[in-house]
Coordinates of C-alpha atoms in Angstrom, one line a residue:
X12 CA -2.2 345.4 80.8
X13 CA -1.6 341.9 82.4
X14 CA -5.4 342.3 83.7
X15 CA -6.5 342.4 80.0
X16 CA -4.5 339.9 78.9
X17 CA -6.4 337.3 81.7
X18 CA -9.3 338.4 80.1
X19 CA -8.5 337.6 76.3
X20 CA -7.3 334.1 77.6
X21 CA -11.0 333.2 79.7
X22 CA -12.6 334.1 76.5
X23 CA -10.7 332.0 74.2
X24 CA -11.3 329.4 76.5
X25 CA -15.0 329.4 77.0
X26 CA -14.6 329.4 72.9
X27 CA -12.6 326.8 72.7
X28 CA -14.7 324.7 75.4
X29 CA -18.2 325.6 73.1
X30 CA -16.7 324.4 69.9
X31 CA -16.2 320.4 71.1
X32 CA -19.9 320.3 72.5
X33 CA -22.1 318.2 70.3
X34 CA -24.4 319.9 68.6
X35 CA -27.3 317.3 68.4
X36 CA -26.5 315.9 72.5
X37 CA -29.8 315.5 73.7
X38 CA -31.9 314.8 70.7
X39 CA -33.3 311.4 70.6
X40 CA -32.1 309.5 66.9
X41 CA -34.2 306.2 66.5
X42 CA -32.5 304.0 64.1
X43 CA -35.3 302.2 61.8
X44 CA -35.7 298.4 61.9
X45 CA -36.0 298.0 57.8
X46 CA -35.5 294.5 56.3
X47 CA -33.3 294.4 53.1
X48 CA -32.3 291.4 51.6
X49 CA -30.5 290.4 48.1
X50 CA -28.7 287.9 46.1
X51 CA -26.6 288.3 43.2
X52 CA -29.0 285.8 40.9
X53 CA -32.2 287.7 42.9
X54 CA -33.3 289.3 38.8
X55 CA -32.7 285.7 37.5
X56 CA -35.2 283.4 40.3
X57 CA -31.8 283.0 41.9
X58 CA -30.9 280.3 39.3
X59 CA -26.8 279.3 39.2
X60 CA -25.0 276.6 37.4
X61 CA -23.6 274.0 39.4
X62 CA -20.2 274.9 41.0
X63 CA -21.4 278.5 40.4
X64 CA -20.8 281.7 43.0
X65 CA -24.0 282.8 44.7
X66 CA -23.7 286.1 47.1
X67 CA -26.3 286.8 49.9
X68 CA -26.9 290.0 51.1
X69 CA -28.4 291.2 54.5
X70 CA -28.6 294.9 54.6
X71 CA -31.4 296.0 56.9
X72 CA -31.0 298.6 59.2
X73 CA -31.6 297.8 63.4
X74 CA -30.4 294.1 63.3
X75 CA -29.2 293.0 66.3
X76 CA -28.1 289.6 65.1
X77 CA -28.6 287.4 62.3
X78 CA -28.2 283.7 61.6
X79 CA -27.6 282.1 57.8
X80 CA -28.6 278.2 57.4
X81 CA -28.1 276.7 54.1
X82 CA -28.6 273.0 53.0
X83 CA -26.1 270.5 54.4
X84 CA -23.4 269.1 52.0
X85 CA -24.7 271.5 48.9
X86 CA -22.6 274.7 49.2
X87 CA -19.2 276.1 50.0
X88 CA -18.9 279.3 51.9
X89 CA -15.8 281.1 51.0
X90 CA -13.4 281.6 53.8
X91 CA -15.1 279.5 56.4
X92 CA -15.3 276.1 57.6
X93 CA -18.4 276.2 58.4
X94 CA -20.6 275.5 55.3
X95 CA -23.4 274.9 57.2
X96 CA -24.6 278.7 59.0
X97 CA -23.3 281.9 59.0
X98 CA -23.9 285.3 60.8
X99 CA -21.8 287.8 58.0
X100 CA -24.1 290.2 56.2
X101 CA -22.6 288.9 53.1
X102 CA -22.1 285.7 52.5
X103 CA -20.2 284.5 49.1
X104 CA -21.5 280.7 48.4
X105 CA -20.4 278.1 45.7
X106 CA -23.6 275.6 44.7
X107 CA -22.4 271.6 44.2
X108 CA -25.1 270.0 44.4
X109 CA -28.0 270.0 41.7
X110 CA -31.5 270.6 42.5
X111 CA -34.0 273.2 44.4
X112 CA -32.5 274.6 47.8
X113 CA -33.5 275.9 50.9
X114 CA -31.7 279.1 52.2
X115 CA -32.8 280.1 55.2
X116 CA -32.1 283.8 57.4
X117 CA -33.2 284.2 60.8
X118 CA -33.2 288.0 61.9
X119 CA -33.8 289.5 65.3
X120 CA -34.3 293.9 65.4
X121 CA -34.2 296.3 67.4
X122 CA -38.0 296.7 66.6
X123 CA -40.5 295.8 64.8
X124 CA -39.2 295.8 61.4
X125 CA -40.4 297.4 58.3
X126 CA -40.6 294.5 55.3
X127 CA -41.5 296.8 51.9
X128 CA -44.4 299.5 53.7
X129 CA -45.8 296.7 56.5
X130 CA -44.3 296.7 59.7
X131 CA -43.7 293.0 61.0
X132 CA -41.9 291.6 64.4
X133 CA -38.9 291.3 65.8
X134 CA -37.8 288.6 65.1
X135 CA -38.2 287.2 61.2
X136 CA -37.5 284.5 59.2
X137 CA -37.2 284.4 55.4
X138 CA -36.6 281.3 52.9
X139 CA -34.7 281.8 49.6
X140 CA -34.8 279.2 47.1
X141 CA -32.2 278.3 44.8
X142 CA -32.2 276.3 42.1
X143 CA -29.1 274.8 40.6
X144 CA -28.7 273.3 37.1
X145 CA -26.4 271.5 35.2
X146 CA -24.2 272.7 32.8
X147 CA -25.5 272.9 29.1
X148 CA -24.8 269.7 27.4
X149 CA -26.5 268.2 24.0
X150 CA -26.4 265.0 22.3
X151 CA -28.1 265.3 18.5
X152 CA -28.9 262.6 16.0
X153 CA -29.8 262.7 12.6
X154 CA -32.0 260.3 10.2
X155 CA -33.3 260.6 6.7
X156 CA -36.8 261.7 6.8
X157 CA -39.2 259.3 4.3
X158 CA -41.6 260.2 2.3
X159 CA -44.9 258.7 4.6
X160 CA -42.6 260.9 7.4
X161 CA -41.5 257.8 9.1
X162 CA -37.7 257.8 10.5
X163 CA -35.6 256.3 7.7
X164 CA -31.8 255.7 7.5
X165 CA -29.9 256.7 10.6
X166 CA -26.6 259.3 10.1
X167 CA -23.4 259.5 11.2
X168 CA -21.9 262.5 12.8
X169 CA -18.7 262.6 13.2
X170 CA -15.9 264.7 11.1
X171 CA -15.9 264.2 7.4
X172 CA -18.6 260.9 7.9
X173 CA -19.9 262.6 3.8
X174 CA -23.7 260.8 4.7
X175 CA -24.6 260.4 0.8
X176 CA -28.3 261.7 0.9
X177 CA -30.1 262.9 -2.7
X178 CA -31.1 266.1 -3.2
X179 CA -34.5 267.2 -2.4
X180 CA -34.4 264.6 1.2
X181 CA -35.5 266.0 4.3
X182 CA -33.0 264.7 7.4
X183 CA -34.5 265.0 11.0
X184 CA -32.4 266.7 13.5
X185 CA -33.3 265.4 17.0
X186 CA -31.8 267.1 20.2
X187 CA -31.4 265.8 23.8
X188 CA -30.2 268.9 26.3
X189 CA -29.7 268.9 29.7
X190 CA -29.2 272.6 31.7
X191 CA -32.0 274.5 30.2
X192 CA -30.4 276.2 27.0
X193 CA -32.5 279.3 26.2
X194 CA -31.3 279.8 22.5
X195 CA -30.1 277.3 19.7
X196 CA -28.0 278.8 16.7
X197 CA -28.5 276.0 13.7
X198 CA -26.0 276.2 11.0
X199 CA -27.5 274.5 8.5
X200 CA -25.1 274.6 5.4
X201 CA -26.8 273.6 2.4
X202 CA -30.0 273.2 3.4
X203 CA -33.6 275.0 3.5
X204 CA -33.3 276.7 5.9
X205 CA -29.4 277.3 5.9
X206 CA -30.1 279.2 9.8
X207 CA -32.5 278.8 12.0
X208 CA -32.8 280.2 16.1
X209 CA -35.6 277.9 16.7
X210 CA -35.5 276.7 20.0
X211 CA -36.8 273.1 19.1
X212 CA -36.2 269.5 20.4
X213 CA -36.8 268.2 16.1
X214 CA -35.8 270.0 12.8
X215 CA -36.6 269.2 9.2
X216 CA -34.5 270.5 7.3
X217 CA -34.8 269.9 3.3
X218 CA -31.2 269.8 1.3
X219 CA -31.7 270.9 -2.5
X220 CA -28.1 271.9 -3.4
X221 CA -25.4 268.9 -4.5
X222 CA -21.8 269.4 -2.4
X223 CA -20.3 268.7 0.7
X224 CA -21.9 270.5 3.7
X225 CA -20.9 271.0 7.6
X226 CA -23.6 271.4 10.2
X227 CA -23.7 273.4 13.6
X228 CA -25.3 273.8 16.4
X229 CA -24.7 276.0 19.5
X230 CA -26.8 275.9 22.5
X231 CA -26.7 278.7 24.7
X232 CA -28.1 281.1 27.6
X233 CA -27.2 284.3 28.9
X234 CA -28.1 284.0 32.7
X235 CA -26.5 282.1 34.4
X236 CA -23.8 281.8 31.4
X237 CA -23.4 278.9 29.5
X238 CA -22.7 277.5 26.0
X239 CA -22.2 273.8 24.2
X240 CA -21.0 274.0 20.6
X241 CA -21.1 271.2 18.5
X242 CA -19.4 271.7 14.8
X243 CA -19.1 269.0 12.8
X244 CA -17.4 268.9 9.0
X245 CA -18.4 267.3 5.6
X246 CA -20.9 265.5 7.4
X247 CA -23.3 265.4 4.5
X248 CA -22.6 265.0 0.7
X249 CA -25.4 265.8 -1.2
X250 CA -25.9 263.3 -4.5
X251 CA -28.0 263.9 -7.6
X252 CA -31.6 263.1 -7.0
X253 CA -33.3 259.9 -9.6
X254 CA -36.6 261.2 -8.2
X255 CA -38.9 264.6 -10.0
X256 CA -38.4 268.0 -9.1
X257 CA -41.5 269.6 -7.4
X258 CA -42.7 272.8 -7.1
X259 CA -43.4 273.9 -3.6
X260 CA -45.2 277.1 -3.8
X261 CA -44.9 280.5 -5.7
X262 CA -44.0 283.5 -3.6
X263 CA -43.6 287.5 -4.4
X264 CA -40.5 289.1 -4.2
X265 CA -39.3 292.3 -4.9
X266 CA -42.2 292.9 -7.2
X267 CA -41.8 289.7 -8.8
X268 CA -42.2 286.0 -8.3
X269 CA -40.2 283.7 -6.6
X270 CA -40.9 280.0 -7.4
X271 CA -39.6 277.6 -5.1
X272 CA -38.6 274.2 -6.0
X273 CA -37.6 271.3 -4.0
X274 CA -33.7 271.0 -4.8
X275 CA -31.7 273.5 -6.6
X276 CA -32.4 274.7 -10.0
X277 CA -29.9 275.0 -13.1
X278 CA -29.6 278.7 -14.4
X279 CA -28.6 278.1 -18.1
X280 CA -31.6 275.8 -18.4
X281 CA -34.1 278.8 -17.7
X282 CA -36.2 280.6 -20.4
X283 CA -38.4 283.7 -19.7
X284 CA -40.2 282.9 -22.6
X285 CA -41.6 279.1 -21.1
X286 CA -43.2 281.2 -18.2
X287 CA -46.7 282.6 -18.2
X288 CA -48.2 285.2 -15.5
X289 CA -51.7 286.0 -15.5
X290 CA -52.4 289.4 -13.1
X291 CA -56.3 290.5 -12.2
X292 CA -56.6 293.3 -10.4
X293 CA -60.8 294.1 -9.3
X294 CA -61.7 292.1 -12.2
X295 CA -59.2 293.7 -14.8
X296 CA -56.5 292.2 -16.3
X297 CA -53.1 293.4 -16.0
X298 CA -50.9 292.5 -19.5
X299 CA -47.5 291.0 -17.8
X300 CA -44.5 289.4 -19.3
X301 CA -41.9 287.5 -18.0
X302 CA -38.7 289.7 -18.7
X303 CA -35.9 287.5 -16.8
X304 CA -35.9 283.9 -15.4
X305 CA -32.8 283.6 -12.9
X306 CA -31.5 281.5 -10.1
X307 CA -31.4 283.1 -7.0
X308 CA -28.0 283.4 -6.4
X309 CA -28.5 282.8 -2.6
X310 CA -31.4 280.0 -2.3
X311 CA -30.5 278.3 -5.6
X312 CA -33.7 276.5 -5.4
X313 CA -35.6 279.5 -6.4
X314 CA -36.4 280.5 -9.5
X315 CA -36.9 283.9 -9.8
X316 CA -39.0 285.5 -12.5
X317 CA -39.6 289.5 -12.9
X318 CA -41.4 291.2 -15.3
X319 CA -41.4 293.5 -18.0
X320 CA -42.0 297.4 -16.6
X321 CA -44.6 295.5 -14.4
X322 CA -44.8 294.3 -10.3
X323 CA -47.2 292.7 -8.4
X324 CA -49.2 293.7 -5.6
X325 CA -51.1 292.2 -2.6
X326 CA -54.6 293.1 -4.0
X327 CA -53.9 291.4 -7.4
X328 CA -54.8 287.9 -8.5
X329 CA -51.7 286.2 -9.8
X330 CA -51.1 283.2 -10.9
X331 CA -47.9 281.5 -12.8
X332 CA -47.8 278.7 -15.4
X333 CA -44.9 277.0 -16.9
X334 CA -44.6 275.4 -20.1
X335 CA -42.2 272.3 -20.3
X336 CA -38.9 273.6 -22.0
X337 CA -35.5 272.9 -21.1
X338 CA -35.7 273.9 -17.1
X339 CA -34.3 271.3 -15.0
X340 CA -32.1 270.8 -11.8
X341 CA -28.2 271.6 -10.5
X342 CA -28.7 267.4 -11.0
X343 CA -29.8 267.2 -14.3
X344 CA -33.3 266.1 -13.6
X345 CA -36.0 267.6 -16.2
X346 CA -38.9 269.7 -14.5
X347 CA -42.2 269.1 -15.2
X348 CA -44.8 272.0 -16.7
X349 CA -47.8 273.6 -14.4
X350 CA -50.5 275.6 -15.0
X351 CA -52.1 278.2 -13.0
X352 CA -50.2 278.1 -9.6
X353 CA -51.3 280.6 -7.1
X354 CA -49.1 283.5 -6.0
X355 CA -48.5 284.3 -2.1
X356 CA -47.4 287.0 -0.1
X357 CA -44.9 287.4 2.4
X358 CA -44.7 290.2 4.0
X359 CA -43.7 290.9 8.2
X360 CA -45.9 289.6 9.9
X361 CA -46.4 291.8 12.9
X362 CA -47.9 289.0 15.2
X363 CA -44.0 288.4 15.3
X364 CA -43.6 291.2 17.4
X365 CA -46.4 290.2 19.9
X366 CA -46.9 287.3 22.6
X367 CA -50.0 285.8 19.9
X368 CA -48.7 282.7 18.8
X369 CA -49.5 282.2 15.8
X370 CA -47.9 279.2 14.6
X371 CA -49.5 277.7 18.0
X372 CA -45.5 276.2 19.1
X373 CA -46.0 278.1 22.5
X374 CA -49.6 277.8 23.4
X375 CA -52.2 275.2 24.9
X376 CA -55.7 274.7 24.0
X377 CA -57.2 276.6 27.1
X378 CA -55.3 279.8 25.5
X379 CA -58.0 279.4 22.5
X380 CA -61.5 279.7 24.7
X381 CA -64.5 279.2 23.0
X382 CA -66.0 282.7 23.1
X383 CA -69.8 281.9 24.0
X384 CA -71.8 282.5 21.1
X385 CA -74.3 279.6 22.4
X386 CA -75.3 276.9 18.9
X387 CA -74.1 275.9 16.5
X388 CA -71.1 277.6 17.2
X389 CA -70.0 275.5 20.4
X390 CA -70.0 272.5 18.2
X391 CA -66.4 271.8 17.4
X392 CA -63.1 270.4 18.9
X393 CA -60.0 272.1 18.7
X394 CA -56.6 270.8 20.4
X395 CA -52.7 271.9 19.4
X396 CA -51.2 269.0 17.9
X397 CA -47.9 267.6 16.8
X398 CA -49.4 265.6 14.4
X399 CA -48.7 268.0 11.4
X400 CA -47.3 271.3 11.0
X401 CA -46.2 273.8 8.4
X402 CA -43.1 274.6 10.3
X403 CA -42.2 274.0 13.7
X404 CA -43.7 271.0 15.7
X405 CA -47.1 272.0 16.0
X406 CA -50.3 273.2 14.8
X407 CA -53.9 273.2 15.3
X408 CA -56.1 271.0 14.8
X409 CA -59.6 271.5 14.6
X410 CA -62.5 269.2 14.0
X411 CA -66.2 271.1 13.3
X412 CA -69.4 268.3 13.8
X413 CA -72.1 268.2 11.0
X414 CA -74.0 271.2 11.0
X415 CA -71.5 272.7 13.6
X416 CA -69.2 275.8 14.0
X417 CA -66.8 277.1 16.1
X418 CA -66.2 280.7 17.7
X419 CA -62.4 280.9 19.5
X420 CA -60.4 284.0 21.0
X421 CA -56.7 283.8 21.8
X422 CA -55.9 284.8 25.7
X423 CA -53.2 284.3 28.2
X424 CA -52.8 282.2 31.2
X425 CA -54.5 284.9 33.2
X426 CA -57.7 284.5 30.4
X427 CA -56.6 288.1 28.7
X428 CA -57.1 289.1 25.2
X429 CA -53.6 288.9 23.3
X430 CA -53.8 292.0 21.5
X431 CA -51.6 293.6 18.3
X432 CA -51.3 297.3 16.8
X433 CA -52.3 298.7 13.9
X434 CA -52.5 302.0 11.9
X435 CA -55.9 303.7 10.6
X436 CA -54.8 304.2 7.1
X437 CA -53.8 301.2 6.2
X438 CA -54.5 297.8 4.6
X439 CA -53.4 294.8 5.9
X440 CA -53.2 291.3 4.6
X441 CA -54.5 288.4 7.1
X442 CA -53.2 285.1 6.1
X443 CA -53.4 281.4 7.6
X444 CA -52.5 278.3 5.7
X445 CA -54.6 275.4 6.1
X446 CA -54.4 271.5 6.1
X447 CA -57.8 269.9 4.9
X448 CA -58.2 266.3 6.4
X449 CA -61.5 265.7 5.2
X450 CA -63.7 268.1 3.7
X451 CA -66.7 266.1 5.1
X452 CA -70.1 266.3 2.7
X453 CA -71.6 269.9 2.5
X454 CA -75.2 270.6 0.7
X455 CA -74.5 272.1 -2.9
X456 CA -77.6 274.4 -2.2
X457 CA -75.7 275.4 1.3
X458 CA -72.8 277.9 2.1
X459 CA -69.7 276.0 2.1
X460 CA -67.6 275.6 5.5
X461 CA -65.4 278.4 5.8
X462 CA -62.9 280.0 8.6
X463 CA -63.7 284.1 9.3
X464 CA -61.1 286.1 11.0
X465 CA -62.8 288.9 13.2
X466 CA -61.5 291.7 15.3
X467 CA -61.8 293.8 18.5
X468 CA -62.8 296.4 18.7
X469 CA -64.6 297.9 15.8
X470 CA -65.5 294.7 14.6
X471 CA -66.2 294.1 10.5
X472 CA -69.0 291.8 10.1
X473 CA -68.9 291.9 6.7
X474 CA -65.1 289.9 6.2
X475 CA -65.8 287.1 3.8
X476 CA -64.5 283.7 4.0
X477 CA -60.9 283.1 5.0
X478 CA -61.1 280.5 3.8
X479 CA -64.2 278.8 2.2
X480 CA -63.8 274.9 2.1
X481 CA -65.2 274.5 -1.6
X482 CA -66.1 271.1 -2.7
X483 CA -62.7 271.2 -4.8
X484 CA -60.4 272.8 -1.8
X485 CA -57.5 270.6 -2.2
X486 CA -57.4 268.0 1.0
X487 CA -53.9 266.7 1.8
X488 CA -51.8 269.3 1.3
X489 CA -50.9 272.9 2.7
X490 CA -52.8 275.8 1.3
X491 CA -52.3 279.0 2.1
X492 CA -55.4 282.0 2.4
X493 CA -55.9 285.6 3.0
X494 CA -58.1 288.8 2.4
X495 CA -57.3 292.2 2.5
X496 CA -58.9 294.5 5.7
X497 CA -58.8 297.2 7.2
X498 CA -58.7 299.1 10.7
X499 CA -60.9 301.7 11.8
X500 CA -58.6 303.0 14.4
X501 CA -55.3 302.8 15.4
X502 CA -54.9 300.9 18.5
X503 CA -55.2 297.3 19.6
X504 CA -56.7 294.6 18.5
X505 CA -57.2 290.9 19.3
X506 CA -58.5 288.3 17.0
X507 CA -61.5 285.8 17.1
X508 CA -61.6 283.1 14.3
X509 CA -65.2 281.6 13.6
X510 CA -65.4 278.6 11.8
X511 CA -68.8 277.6 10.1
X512 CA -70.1 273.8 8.9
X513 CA -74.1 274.5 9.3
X514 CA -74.5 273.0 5.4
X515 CA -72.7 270.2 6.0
X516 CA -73.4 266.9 6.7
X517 CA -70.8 265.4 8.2
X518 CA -67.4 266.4 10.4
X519 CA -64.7 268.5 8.7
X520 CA -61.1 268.2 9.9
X521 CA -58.4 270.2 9.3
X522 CA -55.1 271.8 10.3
X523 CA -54.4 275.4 11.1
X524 CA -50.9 277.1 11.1
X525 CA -49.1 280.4 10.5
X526 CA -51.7 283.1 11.2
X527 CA -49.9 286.5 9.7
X528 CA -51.0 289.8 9.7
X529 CA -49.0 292.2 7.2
X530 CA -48.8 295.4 5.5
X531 CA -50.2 295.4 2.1
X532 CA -48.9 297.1 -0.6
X533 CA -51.4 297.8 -3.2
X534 CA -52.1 298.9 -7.0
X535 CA -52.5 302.2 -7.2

């Protein structure tokens, strides 16, 4: 019995002894040499804020040392008095001192190291720049704007300064910023616009309504965080105008018509029955009667008019006349009566949605290439100016010689097409408004100068004129144009724009602004 037992124990044992061997012992595991390497600002061009925390991060794999060298007197490294080098894998920094830095990281492997899918040395070296801004900070002054659009009367802003400005006055908003805001929120109360998220060093803004009115403006930017708010109360109070009430366009809405004047309009002075709306439709009249005539109880500078069991469409002909009745301002100021004012559309215009820029704010010149037709359609000059715009700063400005034209495509820096979508199916509205300088002198027995907006693919060479510079196009003023198209295809599409002058004698000049493209809804 005992001889068994001596048995059992040698087996357990041997057991015992098997069970702590290593299993792999003898295999040959080569750890990779893989370079990995991150900051906590790497998605944002490793921009921080001044006094802002910046992490490094070395994790490759095989490193036998490292050695971190950042700029002398610009950063402190948490936890060490050494702000100078490090050898930690991580290394937390604070930035205080403005401008582009250095960051240098010295590396030594096992082998040669793997950066991305190429092998490389030993030993590398990699620089990091950081760049370090200031924090958001704006100063903002205000004038009157005067009518020749020379700087009038400087404002003050500060708390209840009531700046007594008459209806109907533009004031000019001018902003200095420091620490590269990436969004402004205007506040605009009481004025046309009321909001606006235009990122813009100047704003007109027009003030139609009488009261007392606060402004705002925040500057902002999501990465690296920041904000400067500045709110400022009853800075303006809004007097009675002595000067006329004009009419600054006529708009659909909603199926009817919105007229838009230049300060805001008294509601118990309107009479449906002083309005008149003519409505062609492929030659055909459309019998239309002004049902209701009612401030808009938002915008109170529109008049809005709708009609009797009737709405207007994109492929009608519309025009609006007022005969002088009792219609005058919030101010008491008469309005006078008009006949025949054109009636626009606004619908969305999907260019929005796309990197085109179509009011030409972001864009140069060499984004609008001259698309190599050979003559006469390389005779012309077209720049983006600040000159004149419809809204914003800019707009184009283009300049066709006598007998000229001009053949342009809109690309990015890389010279690509910008393209936009749109639906087989379906008719869209393409719109521009245009500035006529000078009209130049065309031959009454030629075609007039005219703008043509074509597309790729699937081009329509039969578009008509988008549009034509008649001898009685009205020069000096805004004028908005469109035609109604269609698509082929669903798909993408870019845009050129073909300007003609070959019947005219001299140079035309004029502005360009506010390209749209839009649904269309239409008469059935």
């Amino acid at each position: 019995m005992k001889k068994y037992i001596n048995i059992i124990k040698t087996l357990i044992a041997v057991l015992l002894l098997q069970s702590c061997v290593d299993p792999y012992e003898g295999i040959n595991l080569n750890e990779p040499s893989n370079q990995v390497i991150f900051t906590s600002e790497m998605d944002f061009e490793n921009t921080v804020q001044i006094g802002g925390q910046l992490d490094f991060g070395d994790v490759s794999a095989g490193v036998i040392s490292r050695l971190w060298t950042f700029p002398e007197g610009a950063v402190d490294i948490e936890g060490s008095d050494n702000d100078v080098t490090s050898t930690e894998a991580t290394v937390k920094t604070t930035f205080k001192m403005l401008g582009e830095h250095e960051v240098k990281l010295h590396q030594v492997f096992k082998d040669n190291a793997f950066v991305g899918l190429e092998q490389r040395g030993k030993e590398l070296d990699t620089t990091i720049i950081v760049k370090v801004i200031p924090e958001i900070t704006i100063s903002i002054t205000a004038n009157i704007l005067n009518n020749d659009g020379t700087l009038g009367e400087a404002l003050s802003l500060q708390d209840n300064a009531k700046n007594e400005v008459m209806a109907g006055t533009f004031i000019r908003y001018i902003v200095k910023s420091e620490g590269e805001p990436a969004l402004y929120q205007w506040n605009l109360d009481g004025g046309d616009p009321s909001f606006s998220e235009e990122l813009v060093d100047t704003l007109d803004v027009r003030y139609k309504k009488v009261g007392e009115f606060d402004f705002g403006l925040i500057a902002s930017r999501a990465r690296p965080r920041g904000e400067f708010v500045i709110a400022i109360e009853n800075v303006l109070k809004i007097i009675p105008s002595t000067e006329p009430v004009t009419l600054d366009g006529a708009q659909e809405k909603n199926g009817g018509i919105a007229l838009n004047f230049s300060r805001e309009m008294n509601g118990a002075s309107l009479d449906p029955a002083d309005f008149t709306v003519s409505i062609m439709n492929k030659g055909n009249p459309i019998v239309a009667t002004v049902a209701t005539a009612t401030v808009d109880p938002i915008e109170g500078n529109f008049v809005i008019l709708n009609l009797d069991n009737q709405s207007i469409y994109n492929d009608d002909q519309v025009t609006v006349s007022y005969k002088q009745g009792e219609m005058a301002t919030a101010d008491g100021v008469m309005a006078d009566d008009f006949k025949d004012i054109p009636v626009f559309f606004i619908g969305k215009n999907i260019l929005k949605d796309t990197a085109f820029d179509y009011s030409f704010e972001t864009s140069t010149s060499t984004n609008w290439p001259y698309q190599w037709w050979g003559a006469p359609w390389d005779k012309y000059k077209f720049n983006i100016s600040s000159a004149k715009s419809l809204d914003g700063k800019k707009s184009a400005y283009v300049t066709m010689e006598p007998n000229g034209g001009m053949i342009i495509g809109h690309t990015d820096n890389d010279n690509a097409p910008i393209t936009f979508p749109v639906e087989k199916g379906k008719t869209y509205e393409i719109g521009v408004w245009v500035y006529v300088e000078d009209l130049g002198k065309s031959d009454p027995s030629a075609n007039p100068p005219d703008l043509r907006f074509y597309w790729n693919p699937n081009t329509n060479w039969g578009v008509g004129p988008n549009p034509e510079f008649s001898a009685d196009f009205e020069i000096g003023k805004w004028v908005y144009s469109s035609m109604l198209v269609e698509f082929q295809a669903t798909g993408n599409y870019n845009l050129n724009i073909r300007g003609a002058n070959e019947g005219n004698s001299q140079t035309i000049k004029f502005y360009m602004d506010n390209i749209s493209i839009s649904e269309a809804k239409l008469r059935q």
